[in-house]
Structure formats: structure tokens, C-alpha cells
Tab-separated table of C-alpha atoms in Angstrom:
chain	number	residue	atom	x	y	z
A	19	MET	CA	-0.076	-0.219	-0.508
A	20	THR	CA	0.621	3.474	-0.597
A	21	THR	CA	-0.773	6.761	-0.248
A	22	THR	CA	0.258	10.113	-0.958
A	23	SER	CA	0.440	13.126	1.634
A	24	PRO	CA	-2.886	14.804	0.876
A	25	THR	CA	-1.595	18.388	0.601
A	26	THR	CA	1.468	19.226	-2.099
A	27	ALA	CA	4.445	20.962	0.391
A	28	SER	CA	5.413	24.204	-1.549
A	29	ALA	CA	8.733	23.928	-3.592
A	30	SER	CA	12.003	26.212	-2.071
A	31	ASP	CA	15.231	26.046	-3.572
A	32	VAL	CA	16.756	26.562	0.272
A	33	PRO	CA	14.045	24.695	2.895
A	34	ALA	CA	14.438	24.908	6.339
A	35	PRO	CA	16.929	23.074	8.743
A	36	HIS	CA	13.682	21.902	9.562
A	37	LEU	CA	12.865	20.311	6.159
A	38	ALA	CA	16.039	19.308	5.786
A	39	GLY	CA	18.588	16.272	6.017
A	40	ASN	CA	17.088	13.539	8.310
A	41	PHE	CA	14.236	16.318	9.051
A	42	ALA	CA	12.821	16.409	6.199
A	43	PRO	CA	9.493	14.981	5.747
A	44	VAL	CA	8.585	11.565	4.272
A	45	ALA	CA	5.418	12.088	0.751
A	46	GLU	CA	4.505	8.258	1.273
A	47	GLU	CA	2.187	5.485	3.777
A	48	LEU	CA	3.506	2.759	2.902
A	49	THR	CA	2.729	-0.844	3.973
A	50	ALA	CA	6.056	-3.635	3.624
A	51	TYR	CA	5.892	-7.371	5.024
A	52	ASP	CA	8.600	-9.972	5.721
A	53	LEU	CA	11.849	-6.934	6.290
A	54	PRO	CA	14.917	-8.339	5.598
A	55	VAL	CA	16.747	-8.573	8.839
A	56	THR	CA	20.223	-9.154	9.647
A	57	GLY	CA	21.860	-10.405	12.866
A	58	THR	CA	18.691	-12.684	14.937
A	59	LEU	CA	15.731	-11.450	15.957
A	60	PRO	CA	14.933	-12.064	19.752
A	61	PRO	CA	12.082	-14.567	19.070
A	62	GLU	CA	10.136	-13.228	22.569
A	63	LEU	CA	10.247	-9.919	20.277
A	64	SER	CA	6.044	-9.843	20.111
A	65	GLY	CA	4.350	-6.743	19.343
A	66	TRP	CA	4.408	-3.595	18.412
A	67	PHE	CA	7.695	-0.905	17.693
A	68	LEU	CA	6.139	2.413	17.106
A	69	ARG	CA	7.346	6.038	17.038
A	70	ASN	CA	5.518	9.575	16.495
A	71	GLY	CA	7.346	13.106	15.132
A	72	PRO	CA	6.181	15.440	12.958
A	73	ASN	CA	5.814	15.556	9.252
A	74	PRO	CA	5.847	18.435	7.422
A	75	ARG	CA	3.333	18.561	4.693
A	76	ASP	CA	3.391	22.152	4.110
A	77	ALA	CA	7.448	23.460	2.883
A	78	ALA	CA	5.492	26.664	5.025
A	79	THR	CA	5.987	25.369	9.040
A	80	PRO	CA	7.418	28.096	10.665
A	81	HIS	CA	8.664	25.124	12.942
A	82	TRP	CA	9.274	21.856	13.390
A	83	PHE	CA	6.913	21.213	17.056
A	84	PHE	CA	4.269	21.518	14.625
A	85	GLY	CA	5.115	19.732	11.429
A	86	ASP	CA	1.954	17.177	11.320
A	87	GLY	CA	1.963	13.363	13.693
A	88	MET	CA	3.392	10.482	12.085
A	89	VAL	CA	3.119	7.364	13.181
A	90	HIS	CA	5.659	4.608	12.255
A	91	GLY	CA	5.137	0.975	13.453
A	92	LEU	CA	6.818	-1.865	12.740
A	93	LEU	CA	5.564	-5.608	14.280
A	94	LEU	CA	7.517	-8.370	15.144
A	95	GLU	CA	6.258	-12.179	15.899
A	96	GLY	CA	8.367	-15.047	16.189
A	97	GLY	CA	12.091	-14.012	14.309
A	98	ARG	CA	10.398	-12.512	11.557
A	99	ALA	CA	9.719	-7.887	11.301
A	100	VAL	CA	6.541	-8.686	9.860
A	101	SER	CA	4.805	-5.265	8.348
A	102	TYR	CA	6.046	-1.923	8.950
A	103	ARG	CA	3.559	0.622	8.439
A	104	ASN	CA	4.369	4.826	8.606
A	105	ARG	CA	0.639	6.820	8.498
A	106	TRP	CA	-0.224	10.191	9.883
A	107	VAL	CA	-2.088	10.042	12.268
A	108	ARG	CA	-6.122	11.882	11.669
A	109	THR	CA	-6.357	14.426	13.527
A	110	SER	CA	-9.214	17.179	12.674
A	111	THR	CA	-6.237	19.491	11.940
A	112	PHE	CA	-5.279	17.117	9.210
A	113	THR	CA	-7.849	16.283	7.677
A	114	ASP	CA	-10.401	19.777	8.292
A	115	GLY	CA	-8.335	22.280	8.131
A	116	VAL	CA	-8.877	22.891	11.421
A	117	PRO	CA	-6.857	25.067	13.430
A	118	PRO	CA	-5.017	24.069	16.563
A	119	SER	CA	-4.935	27.600	17.716
A	120	GLY	CA	-6.692	29.316	20.349
A	121	ASP	CA	-9.272	32.778	19.290
A	122	ALA	CA	-8.761	36.449	20.593
A	123	GLN	CA	-10.678	35.190	23.764
A	124	GLY	CA	-7.389	33.077	24.803
A	125	ARG	CA	-10.146	29.645	23.725
A	126	ARG	CA	-8.773	27.198	22.166
A	127	ASN	CA	-10.272	24.039	20.036
A	128	LEU	CA	-8.326	20.829	22.184
A	129	SER	CA	-9.682	18.791	19.722
A	130	ALA	CA	-7.216	19.861	17.438
A	131	GLY	CA	-3.427	19.844	17.519
A	132	VAL	CA	-1.045	17.611	14.933
A	133	ALA	CA	0.064	14.322	18.000
A	134	ASN	CA	3.664	13.867	16.714
A	135	THR	CA	4.821	14.040	19.759
A	136	HIS	CA	4.683	10.662	21.849
A	137	VAL	CA	2.069	7.520	21.267
A	138	VAL	CA	1.538	5.072	24.520
A	139	ARG	CA	-0.771	2.353	25.772
A	140	HIS	CA	-2.900	2.895	28.546
A	141	ALA	CA	-6.749	0.478	28.846
A	142	GLY	CA	-6.351	-0.599	26.344
A	143	ARG	CA	-5.521	1.883	24.155
A	144	THR	CA	-3.898	3.934	21.804
A	145	LEU	CA	-3.075	6.865	21.968
A	146	ALA	CA	-0.944	9.820	19.728
A	147	LEU	CA	0.034	12.725	22.510
A	148	VAL	CA	0.703	15.652	21.456
A	149	GLU	CA	0.843	18.939	24.699
A	150	SER	CA	-1.207	20.965	23.498
A	151	SER	CA	-4.645	19.210	22.592
A	152	PHE	CA	-6.819	16.195	23.060
A	153	PRO	CA	-5.445	12.281	22.791
A	154	TYR	CA	-6.286	10.302	19.335
A	155	GLU	CA	-7.228	6.782	19.450
A	156	ILE	CA	-5.226	4.633	16.925
A	157	ASP	CA	-5.915	1.311	15.894
A	158	CYS	CA	-3.424	-1.046	15.755
A	159	ARG	CA	-5.484	-4.724	15.643
A	160	PRO	CA	-4.569	-7.276	13.063
A	161	GLY	CA	-5.127	-5.020	8.931
A	162	HIS	CA	-6.307	-1.814	11.205
A	163	GLU	CA	-3.241	-0.714	10.032
A	164	LEU	CA	-2.525	1.943	13.000
A	165	GLU	CA	-6.115	3.963	11.261
A	166	THR	CA	-6.611	7.036	13.720
A	167	LEU	CA	-9.957	5.682	15.845
A	168	GLY	CA	-10.240	9.385	16.060
A	169	VAL	CA	-10.322	12.709	19.062
A	170	HIS	CA	-10.467	11.058	23.550
A	171	ASP	CA	-11.307	13.478	25.612
A	172	PHE	CA	-12.248	9.784	28.795
A	173	GLY	CA	-15.421	10.047	27.591
A	174	GLY	CA	-16.093	14.339	27.837
A	175	ARG	CA	-14.301	14.093	31.081
A	176	LEU	CA	-11.236	15.974	30.327
A	177	THR	CA	-11.214	19.348	29.040
A	178	THR	CA	-7.771	20.797	29.181
A	179	ALA	CA	-4.478	19.247	26.919
A	180	MET	CA	-3.264	16.835	28.213
A	181	THR	CA	1.216	16.159	28.787
A	182	ALA	CA	2.824	14.404	25.861
A	183	HIS	CA	4.189	12.965	29.619
A	184	PRO	CA	1.916	11.184	31.446
A	185	LYS	CA	3.563	8.468	33.995
A	186	THR	CA	1.563	5.126	34.596
A	187	CYS	CA	2.055	3.691	38.403
A	188	PRO	CA	3.075	-0.257	37.396
A	189	THR	CA	1.759	-0.750	40.615
A	190	THR	CA	-2.062	0.667	39.980
A	191	GLY	CA	-2.098	1.006	36.778
A	192	GLU	CA	-3.385	4.273	37.374
A	193	LEU	CA	-2.173	7.224	34.598
A	194	HIS	CA	-0.728	10.013	35.434
A	195	PHE	CA	-0.334	13.542	33.696
A	196	PHE	CA	-1.845	16.559	33.570
A	197	GLY	CA	-2.613	19.805	31.094
A	198	TYR	CA	-0.889	23.167	30.839
A	199	GLY	CA	-1.374	26.626	28.680
A	200	GLY	CA	-4.083	29.369	28.354
A	201	ALA	CA	-4.415	32.738	28.432
A	202	ARG	CA	-5.513	33.189	31.987
A	203	PRO	CA	-5.804	30.417	35.115
A	204	PRO	CA	-5.556	27.945	36.048
A	205	TYR	CA	-2.627	27.460	33.815
A	206	LEU	CA	-1.890	23.674	35.754
A	207	THR	CA	-4.297	21.236	35.980
A	208	TYR	CA	-3.623	17.550	36.744
A	209	HIS	CA	-5.533	14.535	36.600
A	210	ARG	CA	-5.525	10.921	37.066
A	211	ALA	CA	-6.982	7.826	34.973
A	212	ASP	CA	-7.539	4.388	36.961
A	213	ALA	CA	-6.163	1.535	35.273
A	214	ASP	CA	-9.738	0.662	33.492
A	215	GLY	CA	-9.428	4.105	31.640
A	216	GLU	CA	-11.654	6.110	34.221
A	217	LEU	CA	-10.705	10.165	34.080
A	218	VAL	CA	-11.301	10.158	38.413
A	219	ILE	CA	-9.251	13.508	39.344
A	220	SER	CA	-8.625	16.892	37.944
A	221	ARG	CA	-7.803	19.069	40.539
A	222	PRO	CA	-6.497	22.853	39.372
A	223	ILE	CA	-3.044	23.475	40.322
A	224	ASP	CA	-1.657	27.454	41.253
A	225	VAL	CA	1.328	28.533	39.303
A	226	THR	CA	2.285	32.325	38.610
A	227	ALA	CA	1.775	32.429	35.104
A	228	HIS	CA	1.769	30.041	32.082
A	229	THR	CA	4.886	28.529	31.636
A	230	MET	CA	6.731	25.493	28.593
A	231	MET	CA	5.511	22.248	30.564
A	232	HIS	CA	6.552	19.447	28.499
A	233	ASP	CA	7.095	16.720	31.831
A	234	PHE	CA	7.072	15.971	35.621
A	235	HIS	CA	8.148	13.690	37.561
A	236	LEU	CA	5.745	10.536	39.295
A	237	THR	CA	6.688	7.876	42.039
A	238	GLU	CA	4.706	5.909	44.337
A	239	ARG	CA	4.178	8.371	46.976
A	240	HIS	CA	4.822	11.632	44.549
A	241	VAL	CA	3.068	13.343	41.665
A	242	ILE	CA	6.489	16.843	41.002
A	243	PHE	CA	6.157	19.162	38.568
A	244	MET	CA	8.489	21.355	37.055
A	245	ASP	CA	7.775	25.016	36.546
A	246	LEU	CA	10.331	26.516	35.187
A	247	PRO	CA	11.556	30.102	33.473
A	248	MET	CA	10.359	28.861	30.049
A	249	VAL	CA	7.290	31.991	30.036
A	250	PHE	CA	4.038	31.907	27.616
A	251	ASP	CA	4.210	35.917	25.722
A	252	THR	CA	3.185	36.618	22.637
A	253	HIS	CA	4.526	39.405	21.731
A	254	ARG	CA	7.328	36.654	20.109
A	255	ARG	CA	6.658	34.623	17.072
A	256	PRO	CA	4.560	32.034	16.638
A	257	GLU	CA	6.199	29.007	16.186
A	258	MET	CA	7.220	29.600	19.851
A	259	PRO	CA	5.709	32.171	21.472
A	260	TYR	CA	7.548	31.935	24.865
A	261	ARG	CA	10.819	33.229	26.524
A	262	TRP	CA	13.718	32.392	28.265
A	263	ASP	CA	13.169	33.995	32.218
A	264	PRO	CA	15.901	33.066	34.490
A	265	GLU	CA	14.669	36.201	36.587
A	266	TYR	CA	11.094	34.033	36.741
A	267	GLY	CA	12.272	31.941	39.173
A	268	ALA	CA	12.676	27.917	38.839
A	269	ARG	CA	10.971	25.681	41.155
A	270	LEU	CA	10.115	21.379	42.208
A	271	GLY	CA	5.982	21.131	42.850
A	272	VAL	CA	5.515	18.142	45.146
A	273	LEU	CA	1.578	16.733	45.680
A	274	ARG	CA	1.016	13.536	47.855
A	275	ARG	CA	-0.392	10.493	45.203
A	276	ASP	CA	-3.105	9.436	48.220
A	277	ASP	CA	-4.159	13.743	48.915
A	278	PRO	CA	-4.604	13.953	44.928
A	279	TYR	CA	-6.151	18.014	46.583
A	280	GLY	CA	-4.272	19.113	49.399
A	281	GLU	CA	-0.957	21.270	49.318
A	282	VAL	CA	1.546	21.302	46.546
A	283	ARG	CA	4.519	21.999	48.610
A	284	TRP	CA	6.784	24.342	46.125
A	285	LEU	CA	10.988	23.932	46.524
A	286	PRO	CA	13.403	26.313	44.611
A	287	ILE	CA	16.138	25.419	42.636
A	288	ASP	CA	18.688	26.940	40.245
A	289	PRO	CA	17.414	28.105	36.941
A	290	CYS	CA	17.232	25.847	34.138
A	291	TYR	CA	15.075	23.697	31.726
A	292	VAL	CA	14.813	20.421	31.399
A	293	PHE	CA	12.369	18.625	28.991
A	294	HIS	CA	13.110	15.350	30.309
A	295	ALA	CA	13.067	12.750	33.165
A	296	LEU	CA	14.489	10.082	33.749
A	297	ASN	CA	13.218	8.645	36.346
A	298	ALA	CA	12.483	8.893	39.724
A	299	HIS	CA	12.266	7.585	43.169
A	300	ASP	CA	11.261	7.902	47.682
A	301	ASP	CA	14.074	7.341	49.236
A	302	GLY	CA	12.400	6.741	52.613
A	303	ASP	CA	10.002	8.349	53.792
A	304	GLN	CA	11.902	12.332	53.581
A	305	ARG	CA	14.047	12.475	50.492
A	306	ILE	CA	12.749	11.341	46.951
A	307	VAL	CA	15.342	11.490	44.487
A	308	LEU	CA	15.093	12.814	40.983
A	309	HIS	CA	16.899	12.632	37.329
A	310	VAL	CA	16.593	14.761	34.560
A	311	SER	CA	17.735	15.842	30.883
A	312	ARG	CA	19.542	19.286	32.684
A	313	TYR	CA	19.730	22.320	30.535
A	314	PRO	CA	21.401	25.267	32.164
A	315	ASP	CA	19.028	27.714	30.684
A	316	PHE	CA	16.492	27.424	27.204
A	317	THR	CA	19.559	30.024	24.336
A	318	GLY	CA	20.220	26.383	22.176
A	319	ARG	CA	23.762	26.873	23.134
A	320	LYS	CA	24.416	24.764	25.637
A	321	PRO	CA	23.864	21.167	25.478
A	322	SER	CA	21.437	18.941	27.984
A	323	CYS	CA	23.496	16.798	30.908
A	324	LEU	CA	21.882	14.020	33.551
A	325	TRP	CA	21.648	16.088	36.717
A	326	ARG	CA	20.051	13.473	39.705
A	327	TRP	CA	18.250	17.056	41.871
A	328	THR	CA	17.356	15.279	45.599
A	329	ILE	CA	15.081	16.778	47.637
A	330	ASP	CA	14.468	17.059	51.463
A	331	LEU	CA	11.338	17.365	52.707
A	332	THR	CA	11.867	17.800	56.199
A	333	SER	CA	14.694	20.872	54.780
A	334	GLY	CA	12.579	21.975	52.561
A	335	THR	CA	15.695	21.694	50.151
A	336	VAL	CA	17.288	20.998	46.812
A	337	ALA	CA	20.546	18.963	45.987
A	338	GLU	CA	21.784	19.930	43.041
A	339	GLU	CA	24.290	17.284	40.895
A	340	GLN	CA	25.405	17.561	37.519
A	341	LEU	CA	27.016	13.403	37.035
A	342	ASP	CA	27.570	13.168	33.895
A	343	ASP	CA	29.167	15.454	31.131
A	344	GLN	CA	28.273	14.447	28.461
A	345	TYR	CA	25.128	15.768	26.450
A	346	CYS	CA	22.339	13.808	25.988
A	347	GLU	CA	18.569	13.480	25.408
A	348	PHE	CA	16.198	11.213	25.651
A	349	PRO	CA	16.841	9.332	28.437
A	350	ARG	CA	14.102	6.205	29.745
A	351	VAL	CA	14.167	3.270	32.168
A	352	ASP	CA	11.831	-0.216	31.501
A	353	ASP	CA	8.637	1.165	32.558
A	354	ARG	CA	7.999	-1.466	34.922
A	355	LEU	CA	9.951	0.596	36.465
A	356	VAL	CA	8.074	3.386	36.373
A	357	GLY	CA	8.586	5.662	40.127
A	358	GLN	CA	10.548	2.696	41.307
A	359	ARG	CA	14.107	2.667	42.430
A	360	ALA	CA	16.092	1.454	38.506
A	361	ARG	CA	19.609	0.898	39.043
A	362	PHE	CA	19.761	1.403	35.215
A	363	GLY	CA	18.531	3.766	32.405
A	364	HIS	CA	19.796	4.806	28.721
A	365	ALA	CA	19.825	8.321	27.164
A	366	THR	CA	20.553	9.223	23.601
A	367	VAL	CA	23.476	10.847	22.925
A	368	ALA	CA	22.482	14.508	21.300
A	369	GLU	CA	23.782	16.788	19.021
A	370	ALA	CA	27.017	19.132	20.432
A	371	PRO	CA	26.236	22.419	20.392
A	372	GLY	CA	27.482	24.218	17.361
A	373	THR	CA	29.797	22.113	15.647
A	374	GLY	CA	26.665	20.238	13.962
A	375	HIS	CA	28.213	17.456	14.206
A	376	ILE	CA	25.533	14.099	15.401
A	377	PRO	CA	28.039	11.517	17.290
A	378	GLY	CA	25.131	8.091	16.966
A	379	ALA	CA	25.454	7.125	20.006
A	380	LEU	CA	23.342	5.668	23.008
A	381	LEU	CA	24.252	5.735	26.567
A	382	ARG	CA	23.211	3.137	29.671
A	383	TYR	CA	23.840	5.504	33.002
A	384	ASP	CA	24.773	2.897	35.674
A	385	LEU	CA	22.500	5.283	38.573
A	386	GLU	CA	24.030	3.238	41.946
A	387	THR	CA	27.959	3.161	39.864
A	388	GLY	CA	27.986	6.395	37.688
A	389	ALA	CA	29.558	3.728	35.716
A	390	VAL	CA	28.244	4.303	31.775
A	391	VAL	CA	28.006	2.278	28.621
A	392	ARG	CA	28.049	3.953	25.943
A	393	HIS	CA	27.357	2.280	22.530
A	394	ASP	CA	28.812	4.074	18.981
A	395	PHE	CA	26.500	3.537	16.171
A	396	GLY	CA	29.682	4.599	13.380
A	397	PRO	CA	30.172	6.829	11.080
A	398	GLY	CA	26.991	8.947	9.895
A	399	ARG	CA	24.504	7.296	12.037
A	400	THR	CA	21.607	8.367	13.807
A	401	PRO	CA	19.253	6.814	16.815
A	402	GLY	CA	16.924	8.605	17.908
A	403	GLU	CA	15.491	7.548	21.114
A	404	ALA	CA	15.665	4.215	22.246
A	405	VAL	CA	12.687	1.930	24.131
A	406	PHE	CA	13.264	-1.464	26.830
A	407	ALA	CA	11.397	-3.547	25.103
A	408	PRO	CA	11.780	-6.594	28.824
A	409	ALA	CA	12.906	-10.285	28.622
A	410	ASP	CA	11.304	-11.498	31.142
A	411	ASP	CA	9.288	-10.517	34.391
A	412	ARG	CA	11.421	-8.912	36.663
A	413	PRO	CA	11.509	-5.319	36.207
A	414	GLY	CA	14.753	-4.086	35.640
A	415	GLY	CA	15.723	-7.623	34.685
A	416	SER	CA	16.800	-8.146	30.492
A	417	GLY	CA	15.900	-7.563	27.926
A	418	TRP	CA	16.093	-5.403	24.490
A	419	LEU	CA	16.754	-1.888	23.434
A	420	LEU	CA	14.923	-0.360	20.225
A	421	THR	CA	15.624	2.433	18.463
A	422	TYR	CA	15.705	3.114	14.502
A	423	VAL	CA	19.315	4.608	13.276
A	424	TYR	CA	19.222	6.825	10.070
A	425	ASP	CA	22.884	6.327	7.600
A	426	ALA	CA	23.507	8.895	6.134
A	427	THR	CA	25.238	7.973	3.373
A	428	THR	CA	22.377	5.811	2.323
A	429	ASP	CA	19.407	8.472	3.443
A	430	THR	CA	17.901	4.703	4.854
A	431	SER	CA	16.833	3.775	8.040
A	432	ASP	CA	16.423	0.886	10.262
A	433	LEU	CA	15.832	-0.971	13.881
A	434	VAL	CA	18.404	-1.706	15.128
A	435	VAL	CA	17.769	-3.725	17.956
A	436	LEU	CA	20.717	-4.575	21.385
A	437	ASP	CA	20.655	-6.414	23.577
A	438	ALA	CA	19.997	-3.521	27.044
A	439	GLU	CA	22.659	-5.451	29.937
A	440	ASP	CA	25.487	-5.747	27.081
A	441	ILE	CA	24.866	-1.998	24.202
A	442	SER	CA	28.378	-1.746	23.860
A	443	ALA	CA	28.340	-5.563	21.843
A	444	ALA	CA	26.915	-5.198	17.923
A	445	PRO	CA	23.149	-4.610	17.320
A	446	VAL	CA	21.526	-8.124	18.363
A	447	ALA	CA	19.629	-7.812	14.881
A	448	THR	CA	18.856	-4.720	12.748
A	449	VAL	CA	15.458	-4.148	10.554
A	450	HIS	CA	15.492	-3.179	7.389
A	451	LEU	CA	12.724	-0.872	6.176
A	452	PRO	CA	11.285	-0.079	2.690
A	453	GLN	CA	12.307	4.436	3.308
A	454	ARG	CA	13.980	6.630	6.264
A	455	VAL	CA	12.209	6.883	8.985
A	456	PRO	CA	13.002	11.031	10.150
A	457	TYR	CA	14.395	11.993	13.458
A	458	GLY	CA	10.972	12.676	15.658
A	459	PHE	CA	10.822	12.105	18.907
A	460	HIS	CA	9.103	9.232	21.904
A	461	GLY	CA	7.843	6.326	21.188
A	462	ASN	CA	6.796	1.968	23.737
A	463	TRP	CA	7.583	-1.166	22.635
A	464	LEU	CA	3.913	-2.178	23.110
A	465	PRO	CA	4.151	-6.612	23.799
A	466	ASP	CA	0.987	-8.568	22.105
A	467	PRO	CA	-2.221	-8.315	25.106
A	468	ALA	CA	-1.522	-11.849	26.130
A	469	ARG	CA	2.757	-11.001	26.882
């Protein structure tokens, strides 16, 4: 099956950086079967590897963040790469041209958006997410080829946008998330859906201003919000209406999970910005440990590195410690350890500022000893976010890291499978894809429901 974009991109002799190289969109939706494999795919891998990202249909798209969402999916089963397919998420913005921006009164059409940032599964639904609008449900059943089923607003109960980084509690099965933004308070609302997918908590939280809040933290006993100095500014250019304002300050807000309508305790930290959290856990009754990929500012001149924040609830302070000086982004853990103590995490090596060089590596961090193991993909080969796929039922045990890797020398992409316990070794398997997968954001390994 081949489907071309329903709109034609405008011609440009010199495309914008976010439309060039492997940032450039692909024009076709494909379905391909029985893909060639180098190495041996583990037969235990049975399910979908999905990854979402921007795939603009119009050269006038002003920023990479605003391209139409496209999900790339690879179905694995019995040691075979059964099929690959890529599909635009058919939001109302995609199908009908409904603008996702708000009106003059600051009201937003939350059903409109580009759904281009993440794809998660909860309570039997697979949701494509972007933080500025409602999720869109896509169909992963056999024969349905990642079709868009429609907007999902939790039966009308969700009245804010939904973060692209919800957290599933591995103990309760609850989905914790938040919505932020708007022209007037409340600028932040905390939400919780139960294991059956029913939205059971929506609690407004008082914050000083509308700040860009991309991610947050979950532990067994707490939810922690990051109120950081990227402040909404209507005078900024429309493609990124936020400004870096260190005078605003930075702070972490701690809320007890057993008292979701109780006090949010705000603790100051040094001004910085964090797109992505690695993980968090409670350390006794009065300490919370957070690991983040932290930028010293949001000017674009300095990279993000792995940091640890330790919250002391007794003293009301946060100890801040840089753990590594290697540029890194897209940090992840075994999702079965979200909110719990996890010894290992991994991240993708980010671009060195000002060099134009993307080293193309994954890092595995031992969060107890500080040891770092590296996998280099070789010249011209650049990985995206790597996702952990478990080999058994032991959280934090053996498994594999799955990532799409772009090869600039051939302008092609592969799915690369690494042994998560020995990532410096050669790949376990490499699946050769029928077309290039542009750089994107986040995804997940979705095992068959029977596993």
C-alpha cells in the first residue's frame, strides 16, 4: 500500500533546517511485509515498536514542533519483522484544516492539534499525544494498519490539553498526567485515570504564570511538577511563543498521591530547563530522588546533561548534582520501574552545540555506581530515542533496546536491537526498513496483550 500526502509541499530551493536532511518529511504512507533482517531477532519480541514524530505536509510549517504527526510502526513476531507501516495521525487539523491555535479570548479548540510527540497505550487504547490538545486514538489491531479512530477526551471529562508524557504507575495501573497553558488561570491541572481508563481526578493547581511544562515526575507516593522559566509571551514569534526568563525562577512542586487535592509544596532550584525526566523514586519518608536531562538555560547554546535532584522534605531544600558531562537527551528506563528505584537508565547522545555533528550513540547509566557504557553506531548513523523491551517478567532484568537509526551515507533507516545488558556489543539484530524514518520524538514497545 502506498498513499501520498493529500497536500503538496511548497517548493523551496533552500529548505529550512527543520525540513532538510533527515528532518525532512517523507511523502508516502507505506506498508511493507517480511522485512530483511541482519542478525537474529529475539523470538520473545512479539508486538509493535511505535514511534511518533513531526512529518510536515507544508514547507511553510514554521517550526519542527508543529509538523503533522506521523507514527512509524514495526510489527515483530516469532523472530520475524512481519511488517512496517507509517501513517499520519488524522486529527481535525490534518483532515479539515482546523487550526490548533486559540481565539482572541484565549480559548483553544482542544480537539485540534498535530498529535506528533508520543504514542502510549493505556486501558486497551493506543493514544497519539501532543501537549497542546486532546489525544487521538489509533488502531493497532491486526489488519487495521495504525488507522486513526478519533479524538479521545475520556468521555468528555477531560477539559484541558494532555501532556505528551503521562506516567503509568506499574503498581496500580493508573495513568497520571497534566494539562498546562491557556491565557488565564488555572495554567496547570493535574489528572489521574484509573486502570480501566476512567478519568477520576482533575485538580487545578495554582501557578504564577503559563510556563512551558513538558514533563513531570511520578513516584510511589508523590507527583512532582517542574515550574521552569520558559514563560508564555504573546509578543514572541508565533512558532514558539515562549521566552527564557531566569528572573521568573525555577521550582519543583511536590504533591502527595494519597492527597491529590492537598497542598502542593514548592521548592526552589537553580534556573534551568528540562524537557525530559529519566525517572524518580522515594528514598525513605522524607527524600525524593529525581534524574533529569537538564539544560542550563534555553538559549540553544548549551547542551543537556544528566543531573540528579534530591528533595529533602524535612529541610525544604533540593540538592542539585551533575552526574555526567556527556550531551544526552531522550532518557528512559524500563517502564515497569517508573516511579520506583531503577538501577539503570539510558539516553541518546545529543548534538554537540555549534558543531553540526551528531555523534550517534546510546549511553547506559548505572545510577548506583555512576558507570556509563556506550554504543557507537558508526559514522553517519544517528539513533533516535531507544525504548526498553523486556525479555521476561522481572522489572529491570534482561531485555533489549530498540531504536530507529538513520544512515546518512545511504539515506535509509533501520530498526536496531541491542542487548540492554551489553549495549557496547554488536547489535542483536538490524531490520532494514523500506524507507527513511525522519528524526522524531517518542515511542513505545507495545507487546501483544497476551504477554
